[in-house]
């Protein structure tokens, strides 16, 4: 299921591309849409119980076995927050 918010978050993730060159080797990446959905719907469930930076970090680290830290996710998280603040 995709929503305008999921698509917008996927664009932020694709622009950031935390996988770097390794993204070319992930055959089912689909423009980070699955991870974007996990971020959007996870935030709807968790609300403010976790920082956006940590949530983005957790989703991406789990999905791709990365070692991102909250600081490295701060810039993209700010863009994602702006996307989520917009009206559908």
Tab-separated table of C-alpha atoms in Angstrom, residues 10-85:
chain	number	residue	atom	x	y	z
A	10	UNK	CA	10.671	7.226	-0.445
A	11	UNK	CA	11.882	10.145	-2.587
A	12	UNK	CA	13.758	11.589	0.412
A	13	UNK	CA	15.373	8.205	1.090
A	14	UNK	CA	16.248	7.687	-2.583
A	15	UNK	CA	17.813	11.149	-2.775
A	16	UNK	CA	19.847	10.434	0.369
A	17	UNK	CA	20.594	6.842	-0.725
A	18	UNK	CA	22.073	5.530	2.545
A	19	UNK	CA	23.169	2.355	0.748
A	20	UNK	CA	25.379	4.271	-1.658
A	21	UNK	CA	26.754	2.131	-4.474
A	22	UNK	CA	25.447	-1.008	-2.769
A	23	UNK	CA	21.923	0.077	-3.773
A	24	UNK	CA	22.636	-1.225	-7.275
A	25	UNK	CA	23.039	-4.730	-5.860
A	26	UNK	CA	19.692	-4.778	-4.004
A	27	UNK	CA	17.326	-6.267	-6.565
A	28	UNK	CA	14.110	-5.565	-4.647
A	29	UNK	CA	14.962	-2.053	-3.418
A	30	UNK	CA	12.012	-0.451	-5.271
A	31	UNK	CA	13.158	3.087	-4.569
A	32	UNK	CA	13.111	2.605	-0.781
A	33	UNK	CA	9.286	2.356	-0.807
A	34	UNK	CA	9.129	-0.542	1.664
A	35	UNK	CA	11.382	1.286	4.099
A	36	UNK	CA	9.421	4.505	3.610
A	37	UNK	CA	6.204	2.651	4.446
A	38	UNK	CA	7.861	1.183	7.542
A	39	UNK	CA	8.903	4.670	8.621
A	40	UNK	CA	5.513	6.298	7.996
A	41	UNK	CA	3.361	3.568	9.495
A	42	UNK	CA	5.796	2.959	12.340
A	43	UNK	CA	5.529	6.604	13.312
A	44	UNK	CA	1.744	6.403	13.263
A	45	UNK	CA	1.928	3.511	15.708
A	46	UNK	CA	4.761	4.773	17.911
A	47	UNK	CA	3.908	8.454	17.808
A	48	UNK	CA	6.345	10.599	19.740
A	49	UNK	CA	7.713	7.700	21.806
A	50	UNK	CA	10.890	7.710	19.696
A	51	UNK	CA	12.802	10.437	17.893
A	52	UNK	CA	12.424	10.525	14.136
A	53	UNK	CA	16.194	10.245	13.687
A	54	UNK	CA	16.298	7.067	15.775
A	55	UNK	CA	13.266	5.601	14.026
A	56	UNK	CA	14.761	6.222	10.568
A	57	UNK	CA	18.046	4.754	11.786
A	58	UNK	CA	16.355	1.654	13.226
A	59	UNK	CA	14.317	0.960	10.082
A	60	UNK	CA	17.281	1.318	7.719
A	61	UNK	CA	19.748	-0.533	9.939
A	62	UNK	CA	17.348	-3.455	10.269
A	63	UNK	CA	16.428	-3.508	6.591
A	64	UNK	CA	19.957	-3.367	5.219
A	65	UNK	CA	22.241	-4.321	8.121
A	66	UNK	CA	23.743	-0.832	8.106
A	67	UNK	CA	25.464	0.890	11.006
A	68	UNK	CA	23.853	4.318	10.785
A	69	UNK	CA	23.701	6.509	13.869
A	70	UNK	CA	21.041	9.094	14.752
A	71	UNK	CA	23.336	11.959	13.746
A	72	UNK	CA	23.785	10.587	10.217
A	73	UNK	CA	19.992	10.361	9.923
A	74	UNK	CA	19.302	13.891	11.219
A	75	UNK	CA	19.267	15.666	7.832
A	76	UNK	CA	17.009	13.152	6.086
A	77	UNK	CA	14.804	12.940	9.195
A	78	UNK	CA	14.304	16.715	9.040
A	79	UNK	CA	13.186	16.415	5.404
A	80	UNK	CA	10.909	13.497	6.308
A	81	UNK	CA	9.391	15.533	9.157
A	82	UNK	CA	8.609	18.328	6.693
A	83	UNK	CA	6.947	15.811	4.328
A	84	UNK	CA	4.865	14.332	7.131
A	85	UNK	CA	3.816	17.787	8.321
